Amino acid sequence: MARALIIDTDPSVDDAVAALVALASPEDLEVLALTTVAGNVPVALTTKNALKILALAGRTDIAVHPGATGPLNGALRSAEYVNGATGMDGFDLPEPARAGKGYAPDAIVDTIMARPAHSVTMVCIAPMTNLALALRKAPGVAGRLREIVIMGGARSEAGNITPCAEFNIFVDPEAAQMVFTCGAPITLIPLDCTHQALTSAGRLGRLRALGTPVAEALYHLLVFNKRFHERRCGTDGAPLHDATTIAYLLRPELFSGRHVNVAVECASGLTRGMTVIDWWSVTGKAANAQVLTGIHADAYFDLVLERLARLA
Ligand code: BDR
Ligand code: CA
């Protein structure tokens, strides 16, 4: 039976690829809903982008639930400098013909409580405010989840928004800490892993060669997206961060890592949002997450392209 997912997202193109690969894998994954949050851009825009992505895939049957307009504490720190003012600059997808409905934290609670225990997986590819609000409203949700798969954080790769912090965790560290301490099985895919998986010219060429409207749209969005990273890091391509979560669910053998303790720095101004990953078990604290730091990058892109080729 296909594994049921809620994808909590702030699209951006790597979120879009994650959702599209999941939608292209119905034999393995059932996407119950997309829940959106303020992150890359404000939530009105991430919601619009989520609706556009589903329309692109012809899946207007899947609900989009808009969620938190900002982190639990303080103001939103968004990232228009990476993906443009819309969050998905580089290709104009049609304006969505429908709106988001409901409120993401409520939808997360209602869906998880209505489905059989240990059947729903949360895929968190954005600041985790929505899941934190759901846990605050209904702490019992944690014990009913099958798994939480998170793209976020960094072990030894250092941060991408501050020297110590990765964007998704930095935007809402308190939410992340609530999630890491909730007791559900967690898999974390940090920058150490995603920085090995770059949208090189060769890989983008293979994407465009698929020749479908989906591939053409993603090609242009990814070309826009890679410019920032290439300028900053001098690489050929940018990390395709968020689709690693879906690839992990489809082909866990492409990844390697350890079960360790993860805590989030919520206090220090200097290191706020840092994921403190106890790789060598020096604290003696119980492991609360599987942290993946290794990826077979070529096989990851083969999988992504094979699944995207299924979409028209
Ligand atoms: C994360 O930040 C977002 O911009 C990406 O979509 C990804 O979820 C990477 O740090
Ligand atoms: Ca994201």
PDB file of C-alpha atoms and ligand atoms in Angstrom:
ATOM      1  CA  MET A   1       0.000   0.000   0.000  1.00  0.00           C
ATOM      2  CA  ALA A   2       1.256   3.470  -0.833  1.00  0.00           C
ATOM      3  CA  ARG A   3       2.629   5.462   2.069  1.00  0.00           C
ATOM      4  CA  ALA A   4       0.413   8.448   3.003  1.00  0.00           C
ATOM      5  CA  LEU A   5       2.126  11.861   3.146  1.00  0.00           C
ATOM      6  CA  ILE A   6       1.430  15.425   4.112  1.00  0.00           C
ATOM      7  CA  ILE A   7       4.009  17.692   2.499  1.00  0.00           C
ATOM      8  CA  ASP A   8       4.615  20.841   4.550  1.00  0.00           C
ATOM      9  CA  THR A   9       6.252  23.269   2.177  1.00  0.00           C
ATOM     10  CA  ASP A  10       7.226  26.832   1.181  1.00  0.00           C
ATOM     11  CA  PRO A  11       7.675  26.501  -2.601  1.00  0.00           C
ATOM     12  CA  SER A  12      10.496  27.460  -4.205  1.00  0.00           C
ATOM     13  CA  VAL A  13      11.473  25.157  -7.016  1.00  0.00           C
ATOM     14  CA  ASP A  14      13.185  22.438  -4.974  1.00  0.00           C
ATOM     15  CA  ASP A  15       9.944  22.097  -2.998  1.00  0.00           C
ATOM     16  CA  ALA A  16       8.145  21.854  -6.351  1.00  0.00           C
ATOM     17  CA  VAL A  17      10.399  19.013  -7.498  1.00  0.00           C
ATOM     18  CA  ALA A  18       9.796  17.209  -4.199  1.00  0.00           C
ATOM     19  CA  ALA A  19       6.013  17.433  -4.588  1.00  0.00           C
ATOM     20  CA  LEU A  20       6.097  16.477  -8.271  1.00  0.00           C
ATOM     21  CA  VAL A  21       8.309  13.426  -7.705  1.00  0.00           C
ATOM     22  CA  ALA A  22       5.932  12.297  -4.948  1.00  0.00           C
ATOM     23  CA  LEU A  23       2.915  12.820  -7.213  1.00  0.00           C
ATOM     24  CA  ALA A  24       4.655  10.843  -9.949  1.00  0.00           C
ATOM     25  CA  SER A  25       5.098   7.863  -7.605  1.00  0.00           C
ATOM     26  CA  PRO A  26       1.538   6.718  -6.788  1.00  0.00           C
ATOM     27  CA  GLU A  27       2.554   3.094  -6.363  1.00  0.00           C
ATOM     28  CA  ASP A  28       4.782   4.146  -3.443  1.00  0.00           C
ATOM     29  CA  LEU A  29       3.369   7.427  -2.120  1.00  0.00           C
ATOM     30  CA  GLU A  30      -0.075   8.946  -1.614  1.00  0.00           C
ATOM     31  CA  VAL A  31       0.023  12.734  -1.222  1.00  0.00           C
ATOM     32  CA  LEU A  32      -2.856  13.602   1.096  1.00  0.00           C
ATOM     33  CA  ALA A  33      -2.352  17.385   1.059  1.00  0.00           C
ATOM     34  CA  LEU A  34       0.155  20.182   0.771  1.00  0.00           C
ATOM     35  CA  THR A  35       0.327  22.484   3.774  1.00  0.00           C
ATOM     36  CA  THR A  36       2.049  25.804   3.240  1.00  0.00           C
ATOM     37  CA  VAL A  37       3.973  28.123   5.504  1.00  0.00           C
ATOM     38  CA  ALA A  38       5.852  31.391   5.418  1.00  0.00           C
ATOM     39  CA  GLY A  39       9.457  30.684   4.504  1.00  0.00           C
ATOM     40  CA  ASN A  40      11.135  31.444   1.203  1.00  0.00           C
ATOM     41  CA  VAL A  41       8.386  34.041   0.683  1.00  0.00           C
ATOM     42  CA  PRO A  42       5.236  34.991   2.660  1.00  0.00           C
ATOM     43  CA  VAL A  43       2.554  32.346   3.007  1.00  0.00           C
ATOM     44  CA  ALA A  44       0.184  33.928   0.472  1.00  0.00           C
ATOM     45  CA  LEU A  45       2.855  33.349  -2.174  1.00  0.00           C
ATOM     46  CA  THR A  46       3.927  29.875  -1.016  1.00  0.00           C
ATOM     47  CA  THR A  47       0.252  28.887  -1.132  1.00  0.00           C
ATOM     48  CA  LYS A  48      -0.127  30.277  -4.631  1.00  0.00           C
ATOM     49  CA  ASN A  49       3.016  28.426  -5.718  1.00  0.00           C
ATOM     50  CA  ALA A  50       1.750  25.164  -4.234  1.00  0.00           C
ATOM     51  CA  LEU A  51      -1.517  25.559  -6.145  1.00  0.00           C
ATOM     52  CA  LYS A  52       0.423  26.252  -9.352  1.00  0.00           C
ATOM     53  CA  ILE A  53       2.550  23.128  -8.879  1.00  0.00           C
ATOM     54  CA  LEU A  54      -0.500  20.920  -8.386  1.00  0.00           C
ATOM     55  CA  ALA A  55      -2.160  22.442 -11.464  1.00  0.00           C
ATOM     56  CA  LEU A  56       1.020  21.785 -13.465  1.00  0.00           C
ATOM     57  CA  ALA A  57       0.779  18.119 -12.473  1.00  0.00           C
ATOM     58  CA  GLY A  58      -2.970  18.037 -13.231  1.00  0.00           C
ATOM     59  CA  ARG A  59      -3.681  17.270  -9.573  1.00  0.00           C
ATOM     60  CA  THR A  60      -6.209  19.913  -8.578  1.00  0.00           C
ATOM     61  CA  ASP A  61      -7.922  17.204  -6.523  1.00  0.00           C
ATOM     62  CA  ILE A  62      -5.252  17.571  -3.810  1.00  0.00           C
ATOM     63  CA  ALA A  63      -5.966  20.206  -1.149  1.00  0.00           C
ATOM     64  CA  VAL A  64      -3.628  23.040  -0.274  1.00  0.00           C
ATOM     65  CA  HIS A  65      -3.991  24.308   3.290  1.00  0.00           C
ATOM     66  CA  PRO A  66      -2.330  27.664   4.053  1.00  0.00           C
ATOM     67  CA  GLY A  67      -0.686  27.887   7.435  1.00  0.00           C
ATOM     68  CA  ALA A  68       1.461  30.098   9.626  1.00  0.00           C
ATOM     69  CA  THR A  69       2.269  33.615   8.441  1.00  0.00           C
ATOM     70  CA  GLY A  70       5.473  33.704  10.461  1.00  0.00           C
ATOM     71  CA  PRO A  71       7.552  31.828  13.022  1.00  0.00           C
ATOM     72  CA  LEU A  72       6.406  31.080  16.593  1.00  0.00           C
ATOM     73  CA  ASN A  73       8.568  33.974  17.832  1.00  0.00           C
ATOM     74  CA  GLY A  74       9.669  37.114  16.053  1.00  0.00           C
ATOM     75  CA  ALA A  75       9.456  38.232  12.459  1.00  0.00           C
ATOM     76  CA  LEU A  76       9.767  36.179   9.270  1.00  0.00           C
ATOM     77  CA  ARG A  77      13.182  36.089   7.624  1.00  0.00           C
ATOM     78  CA  SER A  78      12.386  35.246   3.996  1.00  0.00           C
ATOM     79  CA  ALA A  79      14.773  34.512   1.108  1.00  0.00           C
ATOM     80  CA  GLU A  80      13.655  36.366  -2.016  1.00  0.00           C
ATOM     81  CA  TYR A  81      17.324  36.823  -2.894  1.00  0.00           C
ATOM     82  CA  VAL A  82      17.490  33.121  -3.858  1.00  0.00           C
ATOM     83  CA  ASN A  83      14.304  32.431  -5.825  1.00  0.00           C
ATOM     84  CA  GLY A  84      13.007  35.927  -6.597  1.00  0.00           C
ATOM     85  CA  ALA A  85      10.038  37.953  -5.361  1.00  0.00           C
ATOM     86  CA  THR A  86       7.490  35.257  -6.212  1.00  0.00           C
ATOM     87  CA  GLY A  87       9.548  32.445  -4.655  1.00  0.00           C
ATOM     88  CA  MET A  88       9.463  30.711  -8.046  1.00  0.00           C
ATOM     89  CA  ASP A  89      10.914  33.225 -10.519  1.00  0.00           C
ATOM     90  CA  GLY A  90      12.239  32.011 -13.853  1.00  0.00           C
ATOM     91  CA  PHE A  91       9.087  30.628 -15.451  1.00  0.00           C
ATOM     92  CA  ASP A  92       5.518  31.975 -15.419  1.00  0.00           C
ATOM     93  CA  LEU A  93       3.112  29.228 -14.472  1.00  0.00           C
ATOM     94  CA  PRO A  94      -0.611  30.077 -14.929  1.00  0.00           C
ATOM     95  CA  GLU A  95      -2.407  31.782 -12.058  1.00  0.00           C
ATOM     96  CA  PRO A  96      -4.202  29.108 -10.005  1.00  0.00           C
ATOM     97  CA  ALA A  97      -7.907  28.658 -10.648  1.00  0.00           C
ATOM     98  CA  ARG A  98      -8.642  27.815  -7.017  1.00  0.00           C
ATOM     99  CA  ALA A  99      -7.641  28.967  -3.527  1.00  0.00           C
ATOM    100  CA  GLY A 100      -6.138  27.257  -0.510  1.00  0.00           C
ATOM    101  CA  LYS A 101      -8.605  26.182   2.150  1.00  0.00           C
ATOM    102  CA  GLY A 102      -8.654  25.844   5.922  1.00  0.00           C
ATOM    103  CA  TYR A 103      -5.625  26.305   8.170  1.00  0.00           C
ATOM    104  CA  ALA A 104      -2.595  24.039   7.918  1.00  0.00           C
ATOM    105  CA  PRO A 105      -2.058  23.203  11.623  1.00  0.00           C
ATOM    106  CA  ASP A 106      -5.737  22.206  11.938  1.00  0.00           C
ATOM    107  CA  ALA A 107      -5.562  20.158   8.738  1.00  0.00           C
ATOM    108  CA  ILE A 108      -2.443  18.363   9.999  1.00  0.00           C
ATOM    109  CA  VAL A 109      -4.161  17.453  13.285  1.00  0.00           C
ATOM    110  CA  ASP A 110      -7.437  16.433  11.646  1.00  0.00           C
ATOM    111  CA  THR A 111      -5.770  14.298   8.976  1.00  0.00           C
ATOM    112  CA  ILE A 112      -3.427  12.474  11.345  1.00  0.00           C
ATOM    113  CA  MET A 113      -6.178  11.833  13.911  1.00  0.00           C
ATOM    114  CA  ALA A 114      -8.635  10.615  11.259  1.00  0.00           C
ATOM    115  CA  ARG A 115      -6.226   8.140   9.624  1.00  0.00           C
ATOM    116  CA  PRO A 116      -5.021   4.884  11.203  1.00  0.00           C
ATOM    117  CA  ALA A 117      -2.262   5.277  13.817  1.00  0.00           C
ATOM    118  CA  HIS A 118       1.274   5.208  12.376  1.00  0.00           C
ATOM    119  CA  SER A 119       0.065   5.565   8.813  1.00  0.00           C
ATOM    120  CA  VAL A 120       0.833   9.221   8.024  1.00  0.00           C
ATOM    121  CA  THR A 121       4.317  10.572   7.294  1.00  0.00           C
ATOM    122  CA  MET A 122       5.007  14.314   7.558  1.00  0.00           C
ATOM    123  CA  VAL A 123       7.463  15.574   4.962  1.00  0.00           C
ATOM    124  CA  CYS A 124       8.788  18.900   6.271  1.00  0.00           C
ATOM    125  CA  ILE A 125      10.672  20.929   3.658  1.00  0.00           C
ATOM    126  CA  ALA A 126      10.185  24.402   5.128  1.00  0.00           C
ATOM    127  CA  PRO A 127      10.274  26.108   8.533  1.00  0.00           C
ATOM    128  CA  MET A 128       8.349  23.769  10.844  1.00  0.00           C
ATOM    129  CA  THR A 129       5.901  26.277  12.331  1.00  0.00           C
ATOM    130  CA  ASN A 130       2.813  24.409  11.098  1.00  0.00           C
ATOM    131  CA  LEU A 131       3.799  21.088  12.659  1.00  0.00           C
ATOM    132  CA  ALA A 132       4.790  22.820  15.907  1.00  0.00           C
ATOM    133  CA  LEU A 133       1.388  24.515  16.072  1.00  0.00           C
ATOM    134  CA  ALA A 134      -0.283  21.171  15.378  1.00  0.00           C
ATOM    135  CA  LEU A 135       1.713  19.541  18.205  1.00  0.00           C
ATOM    136  CA  ARG A 136       0.824  22.418  20.522  1.00  0.00           C
ATOM    137  CA  LYS A 137      -2.869  22.019  19.720  1.00  0.00           C
ATOM    138  CA  ALA A 138      -2.898  18.210  19.889  1.00  0.00           C
ATOM    139  CA  PRO A 139       0.251  16.671  21.430  1.00  0.00           C
ATOM    140  CA  GLY A 140      -1.182  13.201  20.723  1.00  0.00           C
ATOM    141  CA  VAL A 141      -0.398  13.741  17.054  1.00  0.00           C
ATOM    142  CA  ALA A 142       3.259  12.841  17.674  1.00  0.00           C
ATOM    143  CA  GLY A 143       2.437   9.321  18.821  1.00  0.00           C
ATOM    144  CA  ARG A 144       0.267   8.681  15.758  1.00  0.00           C
ATOM    145  CA  LEU A 145       2.823   9.662  13.127  1.00  0.00           C
ATOM    146  CA  ARG A 146       4.682   7.031  11.143  1.00  0.00           C
ATOM    147  CA  GLU A 147       7.690   9.306  10.577  1.00  0.00           C
ATOM    148  CA  ILE A 148       8.723  12.919  10.132  1.00  0.00           C
ATOM    149  CA  VAL A 149      11.177  13.414   7.265  1.00  0.00           C
ATOM    150  CA  ILE A 150      12.857  16.808   7.407  1.00  0.00           C
ATOM    151  CA  MET A 151      15.131  18.700   5.047  1.00  0.00           C
ATOM    152  CA  GLY A 152      17.028  21.070   7.266  1.00  0.00           C
ATOM    153  CA  GLY A 153      19.985  21.746   9.476  1.00  0.00           C
ATOM    154  CA  ALA A 154      23.673  21.072   9.039  1.00  0.00           C
ATOM    155  CA  ARG A 155      26.212  18.885  10.824  1.00  0.00           C
ATOM    156  CA  SER A 156      29.702  19.840   9.608  1.00  0.00           C
ATOM    157  CA  GLU A 157      28.708  21.627   6.399  1.00  0.00           C
ATOM    158  CA  ALA A 158      28.029  24.910   8.276  1.00  0.00           C
ATOM    159  CA  GLY A 159      25.015  27.092   7.641  1.00  0.00           C
ATOM    160  CA  ASN A 160      23.569  28.677   4.524  1.00  0.00           C
ATOM    161  CA  ILE A 161      21.846  31.640   6.177  1.00  0.00           C
ATOM    162  CA  THR A 162      24.224  32.248   9.077  1.00  0.00           C
ATOM    163  CA  PRO A 163      27.614  30.593   9.581  1.00  0.00           C
ATOM    164  CA  CYS A 164      25.909  28.032  11.837  1.00  0.00           C
ATOM    165  CA  ALA A 165      22.307  27.737  10.696  1.00  0.00           C
ATOM    166  CA  GLU A 166      20.429  26.302   7.757  1.00  0.00           C
ATOM    167  CA  PHE A 167      17.446  28.312   6.473  1.00  0.00           C
ATOM    168  CA  ASN A 168      14.507  26.050   7.420  1.00  0.00           C
ATOM    169  CA  ILE A 169      15.702  25.694  11.010  1.00  0.00           C
ATOM    170  CA  PHE A 170      16.910  29.287  11.348  1.00  0.00           C
ATOM    171  CA  VAL A 171      13.531  30.762  10.368  1.00  0.00           C
ATOM    172  CA  ASP A 172      11.799  29.018  13.279  1.00  0.00           C
ATOM    173  CA  PRO A 173      14.218  27.369  15.745  1.00  0.00           C
ATOM    174  CA  GLU A 174      11.604  27.042  18.495  1.00  0.00           C
ATOM    175  CA  ALA A 175       9.310  25.135  16.145  1.00  0.00           C
ATOM    176  CA  ALA A 176      12.177  22.868  15.097  1.00  0.00           C
ATOM    177  CA  GLN A 177      13.078  22.141  18.716  1.00  0.00           C
ATOM    178  CA  MET A 178       9.434  21.221  19.451  1.00  0.00           C
ATOM    179  CA  VAL A 179       9.504  18.792  16.547  1.00  0.00           C
ATOM    180  CA  PHE A 180      12.844  17.213  17.538  1.00  0.00           C
ATOM    181  CA  THR A 181      11.574  16.610  21.071  1.00  0.00           C
ATOM    182  CA  CYS A 182       8.094  15.359  20.144  1.00  0.00           C
ATOM    183  CA  GLY A 183       8.978  11.654  20.277  1.00  0.00           C
ATOM    184  CA  ALA A 184       7.966  10.677  16.725  1.00  0.00           C
ATOM    185  CA  PRO A 185      10.494   8.822  14.527  1.00  0.00           C
ATOM    186  CA  ILE A 186      12.487  11.506  12.690  1.00  0.00           C
ATOM    187  CA  THR A 187      14.782  11.431   9.678  1.00  0.00           C
ATOM    188  CA  LEU A 188      16.796  14.593   9.062  1.00  0.00           C
ATOM    189  CA  ILE A 189      18.487  15.376   5.750  1.00  0.00           C
ATOM    190  CA  PRO A 190      20.875  18.276   6.388  1.00  0.00           C
ATOM    191  CA  LEU A 191      23.009  20.416   4.081  1.00  0.00           C
ATOM    192  CA  ASP A 192      25.866  17.897   4.443  1.00  0.00           C
ATOM    193  CA  CYS A 193      23.775  15.633   2.245  1.00  0.00           C
ATOM    194  CA  THR A 194      22.041  18.097  -0.080  1.00  0.00           C
ATOM    195  CA  HIS A 195      25.229  20.005  -0.937  1.00  0.00           C
ATOM    196  CA  GLN A 196      26.427  16.829  -2.675  1.00  0.00           C
ATOM    197  CA  ALA A 197      23.407  16.843  -5.015  1.00  0.00           C
ATOM    198  CA  LEU A 198      23.803  19.754  -7.441  1.00  0.00           C
ATOM    199  CA  THR A 199      21.713  20.746 -10.449  1.00  0.00           C
ATOM    200  CA  SER A 200      24.705  20.699 -12.780  1.00  0.00           C
ATOM    201  CA  ALA A 201      24.422  21.758 -16.416  1.00  0.00           C
ATOM    202  CA  GLY A 202      24.528  18.096 -17.449  1.00  0.00           C
ATOM    203  CA  ARG A 203      21.675  17.122 -15.130  1.00  0.00           C
ATOM    204  CA  LEU A 204      19.546  20.107 -16.163  1.00  0.00           C
ATOM    205  CA  GLY A 205      20.203  19.206 -19.792  1.00  0.00           C
ATOM    206  CA  ARG A 206      18.818  15.731 -19.140  1.00  0.00           C
ATOM    207  CA  LEU A 207      15.784  17.275 -17.460  1.00  0.00           C
ATOM    208  CA  ARG A 208      15.040  19.534 -20.422  1.00  0.00           C
ATOM    209  CA  ALA A 209      15.515  16.640 -22.822  1.00  0.00           C
ATOM    210  CA  LEU A 210      12.476  14.947 -21.267  1.00  0.00           C
ATOM    211  CA  GLY A 211      10.574  17.358 -23.507  1.00  0.00           C
ATOM    212  CA  THR A 212       7.433  17.671 -21.386  1.00  0.00           C
ATOM    213  CA  PRO A 213       5.753  20.875 -20.157  1.00  0.00           C
ATOM    214  CA  VAL A 214       6.599  19.878 -16.580  1.00  0.00           C
ATOM    215  CA  ALA A 215      10.267  19.379 -17.435  1.00  0.00           C
ATOM    216  CA  GLU A 216      10.441  22.628 -19.403  1.00  0.00           C
ATOM    217  CA  ALA A 217       8.954  24.639 -16.518  1.00  0.00           C
ATOM    218  CA  LEU A 218      11.254  23.025 -13.945  1.00  0.00           C
ATOM    219  CA  TYR A 219      14.272  23.543 -16.192  1.00  0.00           C
ATOM    220  CA  HIS A 220      13.747  27.318 -16.296  1.00  0.00           C
ATOM    221  CA  LEU A 221      12.921  27.543 -12.588  1.00  0.00           C
ATOM    222  CA  LEU A 222      16.058  25.572 -11.716  1.00  0.00           C
ATOM    223  CA  VAL A 223      18.222  27.708 -14.002  1.00  0.00           C
ATOM    224  CA  PHE A 224      17.022  30.787 -12.084  1.00  0.00           C
ATOM    225  CA  ASN A 225      17.460  29.020  -8.746  1.00  0.00           C
ATOM    226  CA  LYS A 226      21.058  27.918  -9.362  1.00  0.00           C
ATOM    227  CA  ARG A 227      22.395  31.391 -10.122  1.00  0.00           C
ATOM    228  CA  PHE A 228      22.554  32.470  -6.485  1.00  0.00           C
ATOM    229  CA  HIS A 229      24.359  29.343  -5.311  1.00  0.00           C
ATOM    230  CA  GLU A 230      26.766  29.327  -8.246  1.00  0.00           C
ATOM    231  CA  ARG A 231      27.684  32.962  -7.576  1.00  0.00           C
ATOM    232  CA  ARG A 232      28.229  32.357  -3.898  1.00  0.00           C
ATOM    233  CA  CYS A 233      29.900  28.945  -3.981  1.00  0.00           C
ATOM    234  CA  GLY A 234      31.465  28.725  -7.439  1.00  0.00           C
ATOM    235  CA  THR A 235      29.771  25.370  -8.109  1.00  0.00           C
ATOM    236  CA  ASP A 236      28.207  23.924 -11.250  1.00  0.00           C
ATOM    237  CA  GLY A 237      24.573  24.017 -10.108  1.00  0.00           C
ATOM    238  CA  ALA A 238      22.699  24.449  -6.833  1.00  0.00           C
ATOM    239  CA  PRO A 239      21.655  21.836  -4.280  1.00  0.00           C
ATOM    240  CA  LEU A 240      18.336  20.178  -5.050  1.00  0.00           C
ATOM    241  CA  HIS A 241      17.556  20.164  -1.325  1.00  0.00           C
ATOM    242  CA  ASP A 242      13.947  19.258  -0.767  1.00  0.00           C
ATOM    243  CA  ALA A 243      13.449  16.406  -3.220  1.00  0.00           C
ATOM    244  CA  THR A 244      15.939  14.373  -1.160  1.00  0.00           C
ATOM    245  CA  THR A 245      13.126  13.765   1.347  1.00  0.00           C
ATOM    246  CA  ILE A 246      10.977  12.072  -1.281  1.00  0.00           C
ATOM    247  CA  ALA A 247      13.947  10.193  -2.743  1.00  0.00           C
ATOM    248  CA  TYR A 248      14.679   8.881   0.757  1.00  0.00           C
ATOM    249  CA  LEU A 249      11.117   7.583   1.070  1.00  0.00           C
ATOM    250  CA  LEU A 250      11.354   5.923  -2.350  1.00  0.00           C
ATOM    251  CA  ARG A 251      14.920   4.615  -2.187  1.00  0.00           C
ATOM    252  CA  PRO A 252      16.365   4.796   1.359  1.00  0.00           C
ATOM    253  CA  GLU A 253      19.383   2.763   0.232  1.00  0.00           C
ATOM    254  CA  LEU A 254      20.662   5.835  -1.645  1.00  0.00           C
ATOM    255  CA  PHE A 255      21.387   7.490   1.715  1.00  0.00           C
ATOM    256  CA  SER A 256      23.617   6.788   4.697  1.00  0.00           C
ATOM    257  CA  GLY A 257      23.761   8.226   8.194  1.00  0.00           C
ATOM    258  CA  ARG A 258      23.397   7.563  11.916  1.00  0.00           C
ATOM    259  CA  HIS A 259      20.818   7.608  14.682  1.00  0.00           C
ATOM    260  CA  VAL A 260      21.933  10.417  16.972  1.00  0.00           C
ATOM    261  CA  ASN A 261      20.701  13.172  19.256  1.00  0.00           C
ATOM    262  CA  VAL A 262      19.747  16.461  17.602  1.00  0.00           C
ATOM    263  CA  ALA A 263      19.026  19.656  19.532  1.00  0.00           C
ATOM    264  CA  VAL A 264      18.346  23.129  18.194  1.00  0.00           C
ATOM    265  CA  GLU A 265      20.041  26.272  19.523  1.00  0.00           C
ATOM    266  CA  CYS A 266      17.243  28.713  20.325  1.00  0.00           C
ATOM    267  CA  ALA A 267      19.086  31.250  22.455  1.00  0.00           C
ATOM    268  CA  SER A 268      22.442  32.548  21.292  1.00  0.00           C
ATOM    269  CA  GLY A 269      22.348  35.433  18.843  1.00  0.00           C
ATOM    270  CA  LEU A 270      25.484  34.076  17.226  1.00  0.00           C
ATOM    271  CA  THR A 271      24.402  30.470  16.692  1.00  0.00           C
ATOM    272  CA  ARG A 272      20.595  30.662  16.809  1.00  0.00           C
ATOM    273  CA  GLY A 273      19.025  27.988  14.595  1.00  0.00           C
ATOM    274  CA  MET A 274      22.069  25.720  14.668  1.00  0.00           C
ATOM    275  CA  THR A 275      21.327  21.980  14.712  1.00  0.00           C
ATOM    276  CA  VAL A 276      23.602  20.563  17.391  1.00  0.00           C
ATOM    277  CA  ILE A 277      24.106  17.005  16.136  1.00  0.00           C
ATOM    278  CA  ASP A 278      25.794  14.652  18.617  1.00  0.00           C
ATOM    279  CA  TRP A 279      27.561  12.535  15.975  1.00  0.00           C
ATOM    280  CA  TRP A 280      29.973  10.907  18.430  1.00  0.00           C
ATOM    281  CA  SER A 281      27.430  10.439  21.275  1.00  0.00           C
ATOM    282  CA  VAL A 282      29.465  12.634  23.597  1.00  0.00           C
ATOM    283  CA  THR A 283      26.405  13.832  25.542  1.00  0.00           C
ATOM    284  CA  GLY A 284      24.989  10.393  26.272  1.00  0.00           C
ATOM    285  CA  LYS A 285      21.554  11.771  25.299  1.00  0.00           C
ATOM    286  CA  ALA A 286      19.188   9.360  23.595  1.00  0.00           C
ATOM    287  CA  ALA A 287      19.061   9.430  19.819  1.00  0.00           C
ATOM    288  CA  ASN A 288      15.995  11.265  18.526  1.00  0.00           C
ATOM    289  CA  ALA A 289      16.702  11.316  14.791  1.00  0.00           C
ATOM    290  CA  GLN A 290      18.275   9.445  11.945  1.00  0.00           C
ATOM    291  CA  VAL A 291      20.633  12.005  10.370  1.00  0.00           C
ATOM    292  CA  LEU A 292      21.594  11.318   6.756  1.00  0.00           C
ATOM    293  CA  THR A 293      24.869  12.769   5.542  1.00  0.00           C
ATOM    294  CA  GLY A 294      25.683  10.507   2.586  1.00  0.00           C
ATOM    295  CA  ILE A 295      23.871  10.377  -0.759  1.00  0.00           C
ATOM    296  CA  HIS A 296      24.494   8.633  -4.079  1.00  0.00           C
ATOM    297  CA  ALA A 297      23.962  11.824  -6.036  1.00  0.00           C
ATOM    298  CA  ASP A 298      23.927  10.337  -9.538  1.00  0.00           C
ATOM    299  CA  ALA A 299      21.376   7.724  -8.518  1.00  0.00           C
ATOM    300  CA  TYR A 300      19.314  10.457  -6.825  1.00  0.00           C
ATOM    301  CA  PHE A 301      19.100  12.478 -10.035  1.00  0.00           C
ATOM    302  CA  ASP A 302      18.403   9.304 -12.053  1.00  0.00           C
ATOM    303  CA  LEU A 303      15.447   8.638  -9.754  1.00  0.00           C
ATOM    304  CA  VAL A 304      14.172  12.232  -9.884  1.00  0.00           C
ATOM    305  CA  LEU A 305      14.370  12.308 -13.682  1.00  0.00           C
ATOM    306  CA  GLU A 306      12.819   8.870 -14.067  1.00  0.00           C
ATOM    307  CA  ARG A 307       9.824   9.951 -11.945  1.00  0.00           C
ATOM    308  CA  LEU A 308       9.474  13.414 -13.542  1.00  0.00           C
ATOM    309  CA  ALA A 309       9.414  11.746 -16.967  1.00  0.00           C
ATOM    310  CA  ARG A 310       6.106  10.177 -15.959  1.00  0.00           C
ATOM    311  CA  LEU A 311       4.420  13.589 -15.748  1.00  0.00           C
ATOM    312  CA  ALA A 312       3.135  15.154 -18.954  1.00  0.00           C
TER     313      ALA A 312
HETATM  314  C1  BDR B   1      15.949  24.990   2.320  1.00  0.00           C
HETATM  315  O1  BDR B   1      15.657  26.379   2.213  1.00  0.00           O
HETATM  316  C2  BDR B   1      14.729  26.589   1.187  1.00  0.00           C
HETATM  317  O2  BDR B   1      15.005  27.745   0.501  1.00  0.00           O
HETATM  318  C3  BDR B   1      14.791  25.363   0.312  1.00  0.00           C
HETATM  319  O3  BDR B   1      13.543  25.156  -0.337  1.00  0.00           O
HETATM  320  C4  BDR B   1      15.092  24.280   1.300  1.00  0.00           C
HETATM  321  O4  BDR B   1      13.907  23.822   1.914  1.00  0.00           O
HETATM  322  C5  BDR B   1      17.436  24.799   2.121  1.00  0.00           C
HETATM  323  O5  BDR B   1      18.167  25.477   3.114  1.00  0.00           O
HETATM  324 CA    CA B   2      11.660  24.485   1.017  1.00  0.00          CA
END
